[in-house]
XYZ file of C-alpha atoms in Angstrom:
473
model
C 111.236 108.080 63.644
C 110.963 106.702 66.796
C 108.822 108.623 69.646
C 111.593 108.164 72.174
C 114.253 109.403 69.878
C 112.752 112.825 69.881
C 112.468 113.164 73.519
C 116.277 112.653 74.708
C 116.966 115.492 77.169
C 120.135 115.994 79.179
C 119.143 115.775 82.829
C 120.631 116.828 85.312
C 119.943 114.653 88.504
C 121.865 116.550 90.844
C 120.871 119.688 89.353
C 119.417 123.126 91.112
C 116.010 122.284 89.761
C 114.501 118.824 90.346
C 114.062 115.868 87.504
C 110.291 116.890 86.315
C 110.793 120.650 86.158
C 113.802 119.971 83.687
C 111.856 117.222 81.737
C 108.691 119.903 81.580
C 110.964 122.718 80.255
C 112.580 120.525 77.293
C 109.444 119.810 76.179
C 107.938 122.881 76.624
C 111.056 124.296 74.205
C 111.003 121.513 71.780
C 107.364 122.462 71.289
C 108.139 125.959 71.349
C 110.845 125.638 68.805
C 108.186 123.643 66.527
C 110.546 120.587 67.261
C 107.287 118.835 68.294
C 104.598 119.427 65.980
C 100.999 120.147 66.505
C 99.381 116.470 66.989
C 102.420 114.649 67.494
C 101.870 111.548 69.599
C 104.334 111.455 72.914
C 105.682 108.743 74.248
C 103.358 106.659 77.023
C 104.416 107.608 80.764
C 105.792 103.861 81.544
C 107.811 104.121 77.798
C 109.386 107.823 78.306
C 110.115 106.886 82.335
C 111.472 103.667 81.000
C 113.699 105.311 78.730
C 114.877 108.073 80.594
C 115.860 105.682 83.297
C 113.088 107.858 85.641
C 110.167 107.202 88.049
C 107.009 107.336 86.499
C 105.851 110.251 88.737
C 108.674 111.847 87.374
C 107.385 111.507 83.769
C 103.286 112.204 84.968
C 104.114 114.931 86.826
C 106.485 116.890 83.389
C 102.847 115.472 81.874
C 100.411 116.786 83.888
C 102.293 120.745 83.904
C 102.252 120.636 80.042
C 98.747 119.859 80.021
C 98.008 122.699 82.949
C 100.064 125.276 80.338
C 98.236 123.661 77.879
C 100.882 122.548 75.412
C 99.825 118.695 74.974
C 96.425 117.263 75.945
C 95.709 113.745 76.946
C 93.251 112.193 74.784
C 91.282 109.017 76.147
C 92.405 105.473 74.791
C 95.007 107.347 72.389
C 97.742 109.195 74.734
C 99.100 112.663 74.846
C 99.377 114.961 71.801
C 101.081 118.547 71.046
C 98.555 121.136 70.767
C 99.171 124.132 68.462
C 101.176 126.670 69.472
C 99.110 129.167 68.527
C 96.397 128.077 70.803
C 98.688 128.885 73.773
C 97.962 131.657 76.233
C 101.256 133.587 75.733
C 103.013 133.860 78.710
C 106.133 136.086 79.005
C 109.666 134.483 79.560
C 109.343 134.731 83.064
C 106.110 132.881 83.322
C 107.857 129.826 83.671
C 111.583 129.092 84.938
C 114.142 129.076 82.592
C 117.003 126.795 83.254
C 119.293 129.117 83.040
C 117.639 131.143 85.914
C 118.705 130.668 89.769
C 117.396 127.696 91.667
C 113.860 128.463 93.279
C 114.141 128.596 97.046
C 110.744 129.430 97.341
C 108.093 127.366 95.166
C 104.543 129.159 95.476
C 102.802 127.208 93.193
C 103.619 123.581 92.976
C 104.141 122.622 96.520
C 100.214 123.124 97.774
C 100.739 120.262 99.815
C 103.603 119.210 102.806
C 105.192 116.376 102.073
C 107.561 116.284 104.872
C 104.626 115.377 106.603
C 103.101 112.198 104.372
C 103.207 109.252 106.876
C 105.261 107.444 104.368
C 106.404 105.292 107.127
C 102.885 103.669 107.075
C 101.833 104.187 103.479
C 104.704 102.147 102.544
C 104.476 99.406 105.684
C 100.452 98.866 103.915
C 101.904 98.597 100.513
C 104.809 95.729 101.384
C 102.046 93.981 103.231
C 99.134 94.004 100.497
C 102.205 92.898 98.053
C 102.975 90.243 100.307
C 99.504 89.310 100.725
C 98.142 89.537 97.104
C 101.033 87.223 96.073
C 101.173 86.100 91.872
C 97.572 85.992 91.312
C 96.704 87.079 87.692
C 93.534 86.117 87.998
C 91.401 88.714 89.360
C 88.990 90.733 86.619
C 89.242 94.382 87.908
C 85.796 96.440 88.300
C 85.417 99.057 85.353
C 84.300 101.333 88.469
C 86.980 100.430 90.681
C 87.360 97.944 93.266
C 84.564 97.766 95.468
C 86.246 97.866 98.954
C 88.013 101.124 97.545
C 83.924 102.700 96.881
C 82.677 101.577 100.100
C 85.114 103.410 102.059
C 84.785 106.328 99.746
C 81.139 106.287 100.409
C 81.659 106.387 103.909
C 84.320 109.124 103.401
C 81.868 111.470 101.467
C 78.830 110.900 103.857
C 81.149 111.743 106.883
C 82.840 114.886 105.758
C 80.522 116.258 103.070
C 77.003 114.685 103.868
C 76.555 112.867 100.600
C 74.014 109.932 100.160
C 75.113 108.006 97.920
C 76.016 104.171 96.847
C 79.011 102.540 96.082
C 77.710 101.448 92.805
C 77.518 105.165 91.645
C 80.751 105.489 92.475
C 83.220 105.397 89.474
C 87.010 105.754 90.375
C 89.756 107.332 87.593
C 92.926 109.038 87.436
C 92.065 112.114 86.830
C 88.667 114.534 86.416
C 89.616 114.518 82.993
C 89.492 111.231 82.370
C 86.277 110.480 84.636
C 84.892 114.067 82.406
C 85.285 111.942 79.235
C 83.507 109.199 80.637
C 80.778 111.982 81.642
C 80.489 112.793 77.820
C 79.937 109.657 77.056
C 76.830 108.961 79.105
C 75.064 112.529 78.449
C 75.849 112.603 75.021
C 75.231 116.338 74.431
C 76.625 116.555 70.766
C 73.943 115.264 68.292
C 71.755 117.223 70.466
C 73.265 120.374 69.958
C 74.413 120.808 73.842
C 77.703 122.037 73.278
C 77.714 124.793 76.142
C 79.378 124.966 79.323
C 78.704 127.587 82.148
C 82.189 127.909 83.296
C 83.433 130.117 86.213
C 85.787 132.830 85.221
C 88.787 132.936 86.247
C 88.270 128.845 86.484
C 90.313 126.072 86.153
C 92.171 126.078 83.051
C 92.511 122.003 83.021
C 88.953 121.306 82.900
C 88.333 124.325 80.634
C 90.689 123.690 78.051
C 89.131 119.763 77.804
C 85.992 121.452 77.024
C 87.440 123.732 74.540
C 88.927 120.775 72.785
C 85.846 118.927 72.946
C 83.955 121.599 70.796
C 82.146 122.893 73.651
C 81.659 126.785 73.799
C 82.925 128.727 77.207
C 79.975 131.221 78.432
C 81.934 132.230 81.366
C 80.244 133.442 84.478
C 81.766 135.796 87.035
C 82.358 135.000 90.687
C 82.051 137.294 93.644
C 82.901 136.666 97.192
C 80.336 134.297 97.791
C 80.790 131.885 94.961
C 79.393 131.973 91.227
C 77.402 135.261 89.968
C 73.643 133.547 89.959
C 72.319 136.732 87.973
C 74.897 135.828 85.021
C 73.155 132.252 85.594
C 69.786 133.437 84.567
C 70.643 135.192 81.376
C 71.068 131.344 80.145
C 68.724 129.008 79.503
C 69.757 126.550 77.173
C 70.099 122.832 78.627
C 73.817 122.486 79.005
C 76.828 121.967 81.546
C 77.628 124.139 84.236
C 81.002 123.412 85.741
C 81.903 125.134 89.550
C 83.559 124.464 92.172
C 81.608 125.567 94.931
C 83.611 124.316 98.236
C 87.191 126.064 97.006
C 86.512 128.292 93.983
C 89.655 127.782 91.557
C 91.584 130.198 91.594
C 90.009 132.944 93.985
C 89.087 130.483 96.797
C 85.456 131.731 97.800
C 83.465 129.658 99.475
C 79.625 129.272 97.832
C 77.245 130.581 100.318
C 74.289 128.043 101.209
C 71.538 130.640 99.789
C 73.411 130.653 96.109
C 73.417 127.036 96.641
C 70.233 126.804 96.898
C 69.568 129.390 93.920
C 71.662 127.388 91.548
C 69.854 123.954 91.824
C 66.521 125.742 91.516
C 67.845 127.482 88.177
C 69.947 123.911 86.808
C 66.502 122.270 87.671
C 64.214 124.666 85.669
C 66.902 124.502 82.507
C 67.984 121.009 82.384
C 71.150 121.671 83.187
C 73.597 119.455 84.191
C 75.902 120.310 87.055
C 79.478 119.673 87.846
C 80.452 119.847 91.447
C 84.376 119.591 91.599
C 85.013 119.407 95.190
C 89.103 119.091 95.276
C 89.719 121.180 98.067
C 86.670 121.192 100.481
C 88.810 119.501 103.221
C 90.547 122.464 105.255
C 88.344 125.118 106.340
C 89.817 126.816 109.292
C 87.033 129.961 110.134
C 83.843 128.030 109.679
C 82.133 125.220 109.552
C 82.043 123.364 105.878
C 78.741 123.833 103.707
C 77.188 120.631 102.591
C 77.976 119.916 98.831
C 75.383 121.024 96.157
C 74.991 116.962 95.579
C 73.307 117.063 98.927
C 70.480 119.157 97.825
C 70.175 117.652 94.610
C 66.527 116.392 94.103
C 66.614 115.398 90.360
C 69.825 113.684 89.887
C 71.500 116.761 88.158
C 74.952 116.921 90.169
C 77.754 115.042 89.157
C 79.912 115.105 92.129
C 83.851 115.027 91.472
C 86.818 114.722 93.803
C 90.039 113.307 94.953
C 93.070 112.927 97.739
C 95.634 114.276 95.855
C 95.518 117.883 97.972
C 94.765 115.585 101.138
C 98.051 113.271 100.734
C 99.877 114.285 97.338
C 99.695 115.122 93.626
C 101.457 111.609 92.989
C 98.893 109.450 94.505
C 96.456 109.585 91.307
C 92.845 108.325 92.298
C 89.599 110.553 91.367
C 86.429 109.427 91.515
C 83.013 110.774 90.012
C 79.404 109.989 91.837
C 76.889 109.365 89.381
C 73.073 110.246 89.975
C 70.958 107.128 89.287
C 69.902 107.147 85.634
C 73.336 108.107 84.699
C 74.414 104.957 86.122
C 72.122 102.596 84.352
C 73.875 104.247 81.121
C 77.509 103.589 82.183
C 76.017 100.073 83.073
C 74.953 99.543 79.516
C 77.895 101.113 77.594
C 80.640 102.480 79.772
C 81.635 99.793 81.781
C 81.506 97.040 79.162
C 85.014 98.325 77.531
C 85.983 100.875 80.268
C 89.177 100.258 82.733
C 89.448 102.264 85.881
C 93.099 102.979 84.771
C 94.337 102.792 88.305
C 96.761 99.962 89.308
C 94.906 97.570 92.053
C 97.704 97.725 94.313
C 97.028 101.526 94.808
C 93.748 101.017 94.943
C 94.221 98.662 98.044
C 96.577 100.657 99.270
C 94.447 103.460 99.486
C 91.398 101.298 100.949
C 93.321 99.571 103.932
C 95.071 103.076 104.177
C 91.350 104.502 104.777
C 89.673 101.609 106.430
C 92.678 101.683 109.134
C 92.007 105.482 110.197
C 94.597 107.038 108.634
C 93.294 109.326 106.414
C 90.969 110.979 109.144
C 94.049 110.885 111.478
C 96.439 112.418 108.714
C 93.778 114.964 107.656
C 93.086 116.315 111.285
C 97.083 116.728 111.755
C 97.498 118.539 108.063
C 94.411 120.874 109.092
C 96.013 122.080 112.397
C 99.378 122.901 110.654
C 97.918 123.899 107.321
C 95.940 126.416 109.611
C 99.028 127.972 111.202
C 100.916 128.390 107.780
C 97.468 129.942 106.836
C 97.895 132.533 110.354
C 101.871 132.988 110.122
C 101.361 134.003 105.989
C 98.955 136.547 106.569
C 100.742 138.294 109.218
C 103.495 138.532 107.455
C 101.811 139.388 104.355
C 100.129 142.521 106.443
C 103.366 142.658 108.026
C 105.717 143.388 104.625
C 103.602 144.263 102.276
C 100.705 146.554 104.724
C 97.895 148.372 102.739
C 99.937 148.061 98.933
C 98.003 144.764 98.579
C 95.089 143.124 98.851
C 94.502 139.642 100.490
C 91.783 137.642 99.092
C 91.562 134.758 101.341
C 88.364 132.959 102.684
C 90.059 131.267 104.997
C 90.139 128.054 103.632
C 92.619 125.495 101.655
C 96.419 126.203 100.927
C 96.702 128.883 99.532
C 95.429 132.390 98.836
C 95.787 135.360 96.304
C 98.173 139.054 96.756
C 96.399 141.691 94.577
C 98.767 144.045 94.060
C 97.257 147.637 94.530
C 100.331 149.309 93.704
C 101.178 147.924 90.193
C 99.019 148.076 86.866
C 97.415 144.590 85.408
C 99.790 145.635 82.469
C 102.815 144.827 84.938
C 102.027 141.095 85.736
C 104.490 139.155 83.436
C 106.861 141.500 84.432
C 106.444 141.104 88.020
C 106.401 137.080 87.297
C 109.733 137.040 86.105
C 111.368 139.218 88.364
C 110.025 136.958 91.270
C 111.308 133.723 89.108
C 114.826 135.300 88.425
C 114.966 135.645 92.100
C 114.053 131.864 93.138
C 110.932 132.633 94.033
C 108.544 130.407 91.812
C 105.164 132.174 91.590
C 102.371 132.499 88.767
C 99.513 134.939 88.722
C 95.671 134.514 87.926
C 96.231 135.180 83.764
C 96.166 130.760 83.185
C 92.815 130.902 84.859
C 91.212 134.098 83.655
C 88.774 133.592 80.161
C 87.693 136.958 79.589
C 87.820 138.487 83.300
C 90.798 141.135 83.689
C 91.339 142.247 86.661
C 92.383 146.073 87.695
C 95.447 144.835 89.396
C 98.315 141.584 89.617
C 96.660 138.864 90.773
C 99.284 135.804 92.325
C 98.499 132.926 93.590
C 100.908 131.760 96.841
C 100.622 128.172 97.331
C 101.843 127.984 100.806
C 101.107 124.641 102.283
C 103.913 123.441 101.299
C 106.693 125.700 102.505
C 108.115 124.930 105.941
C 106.704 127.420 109.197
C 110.674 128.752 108.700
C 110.485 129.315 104.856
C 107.610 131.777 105.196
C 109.154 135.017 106.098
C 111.483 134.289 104.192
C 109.487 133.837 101.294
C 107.391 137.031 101.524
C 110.422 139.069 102.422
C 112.560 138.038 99.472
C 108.671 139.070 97.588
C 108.788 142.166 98.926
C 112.053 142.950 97.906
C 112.063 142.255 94.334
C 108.768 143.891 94.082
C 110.362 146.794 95.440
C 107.265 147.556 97.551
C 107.618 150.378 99.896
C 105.342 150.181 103.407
């Protein structure tokens, strides 16, 4: 049978809930339903957006949610597949939308970033002039790394706002941190030599933690506290491994790694071989202190792999991550890597994105997002202390776009329940349970994504919360 045939949805285009939510959920149910089998292939993006008559954001964006809930993965060079069912943390029916529940007026979790306020105006004036310029020629042989315009100004980028030295030879550009991940594999090998460990924070991010679970790798999670990453749990390990954090933004909790545990975690990945993983998504809006270098910056035997991206600095659509590889990793990818390997991003983005940089527009676009970001960040917890007073807890660090509501009031055994009463309502929210491994916390945990509500929405948002929580103050 045909791939396409088994994905033919009725969409709705004018519906309550957008094109990619209603695409996610039909797959999501034909999985459910055992309608899609474990391992079967789906169709390409470009083939199902094709199909479907859609935009291929559309289709990568129902993609990329499946693979967050984990029910496909995307496997290098093949596509994406159906994982078992089985595998799935259960979630209650309210952990995701149902169609046949009201339309969300309030999303908490997919809008993290404003996109009333993209400069599309400009983004799109670069991208009819680079077409114009760039004309018919077929003849250009892209750079497995990426183009090398697009590393040069990334270089610059990293050394500016995060003090990294770096080249733009190390720099290797992707789609996605899973993609560049498998490419990281690749060039460290760790299977025939029996390093199939990674350190992982818990509660983490589920992406990156469920591509290591499929890859074989054992989870040894390690705690976090306010300050980042429990070092103590660190030195009850020894074995030469991975260590994956994310030290700038901790995913979900948000704590910020304090210099001293910095410093305490290269001294323990240098004494145990240990490769480390800096994933630095969201290090670029800090509004109540000044930014600590990243741990690649104090890296003194090429142990930090340093990972990041723009999609929380302009949007989820605009796929481009890049990796920076220390110095003998790169004579690897040299050798192997980049003698069959494809960036996988388009070169018109990737010029796009370099005259979009080179011009100032990124720094100008950043500074403007950080000064309204940081007065969604004020106006939310006022009204958070406001509505909801001492029957939560706020764990913010004053940082990013968003933060997490511990409710004190409600048991942990109450979370699903309290998910899809806030969905039923139209107010789109998750809590920490996709993150958490084996950490369980006393209370709810939610995250509220607020950076991409409107100043207006907000109060409306966490009254409407307050409400169906029924939360007395």
């Amino acid at each position: 049978m045909n791939k396409l045939s088994l994905l033919t949805p009725n969409l709705q285009k004018y519906g309550d809930h957008p094109l990619y939510l209603q695409l996610f959920l039909f797959i999501k149910n034909e999985i459910e339903t055992e309608k899609l089998l474990e391992d079967t292939r789906l169709p390409s993006i470009r083939n199902l957006a094709d199909y479907l008559c859609l935009s291929r954001n559309t289709v990568d964006l129902a993609y990329q949610l499946l693979i967050q809930e984990d029910f496909i993965r995307s496997v290098k060079g093949s596509g994406f597949f159906v994982n078992k069912v089985h595998e799935h943390k259960k979630f209650s029916q309210g952990s995701i939308p149902s169609l046949n529940n009201p339309p969300i007026r309030y999303d908490l979790y997919h809008k993290a970033v404003d996109y009333n306020e993209f400069p599309y105006t400009t983004w799109n004036q670069i991208a009819k002039t680079n077409s114009l310029l760039s004309g018919s020629d077929d003849t250009h042989v892209m750079d497995p790394k990426g183009e090398i315009y697009l590393r040069k100004e990334i270089v610059k980028y990293l050394y500016s706002t995060r003090g990294l030295h770096c080249t733009p030879d190390q720099i290797v550009i992707g789609t996605s941190s899973t993609q560049l991940l498998q490419i990281l594999l690749t060039l460290t090998n760790p299977m025939p030599h029996g390093d199939t460990v990674v350190y992982f924070e818990d509660p983490g991010y589920d992406v990156v933690r469920n591509f290591f679970i499929h890859q074989g790798f054992e989870i040894k999670p390690i705690r976090i506290e306010a300050d980042g990453l429990c070092i103590e749990d660190l030195k009850m390990h020894q074995s030469n491994a991975f260590l994956y954090t994310s030290p700038s933004q901790q995913v979900p909790l948000g704590s910020i790694m304090s210099l001293s545990k910095r410093q305490a975690l290269m001294k323990w990945a240098e004494q145990n071989q240990v490769y480390v993983i800096e994933d630095d998504y969201d290090c670029t809006f800090i509004y109540e202190h000044s930014p600590i270098p990243a741990l690649q910056s104090f890296d003194q035997n090429e142990k930090v792999i340093y990972f990041g991206g723009f999609f929380r600095i302009l949007c989820p659509e605009i796929l481009c991550s890049y990796m920076v590889l220390p110095p003998h990793l790169l004579i690897k990818y040299n050798l192997t890597v980049a003698t069959y390997s494809m960036p996988g991003i388009s070169i018109h983005l990737q010029k796009q994105l370099y005259t979009f940089m080179s011009e100032g527009n990124l720094y100008k676009h950043t500074k403007k997002m950080k000064m309204i970001y940081q007065q969604k960040h004020k106006r939310i917890n006022k009204l958070i202390e406001q509505h909801f007073g001492p029957a939560v807890n706020v764990i913010d660090t004053g940082a990013g776009t968003h933060l997490i509501l511990e409710l004190l009031t409600k048991g942990i055994e109450e979370e699903d329940e309290l998910v899809r009463l806030a969905i039923s309502s139209g107010i789109y929210i998750i809590s920490t349970k996709k993150y958490r491994y084996r950490y369980i916390p006393e209370n709810p945990q939610f995250l509220l994504h607020y950076g991409g509500l409107q100043m207006e929405e907000l109060e409306g948002a966490i009254v409407l919360l307050k409400n169906v929580w029924s939360i007395e103050y």
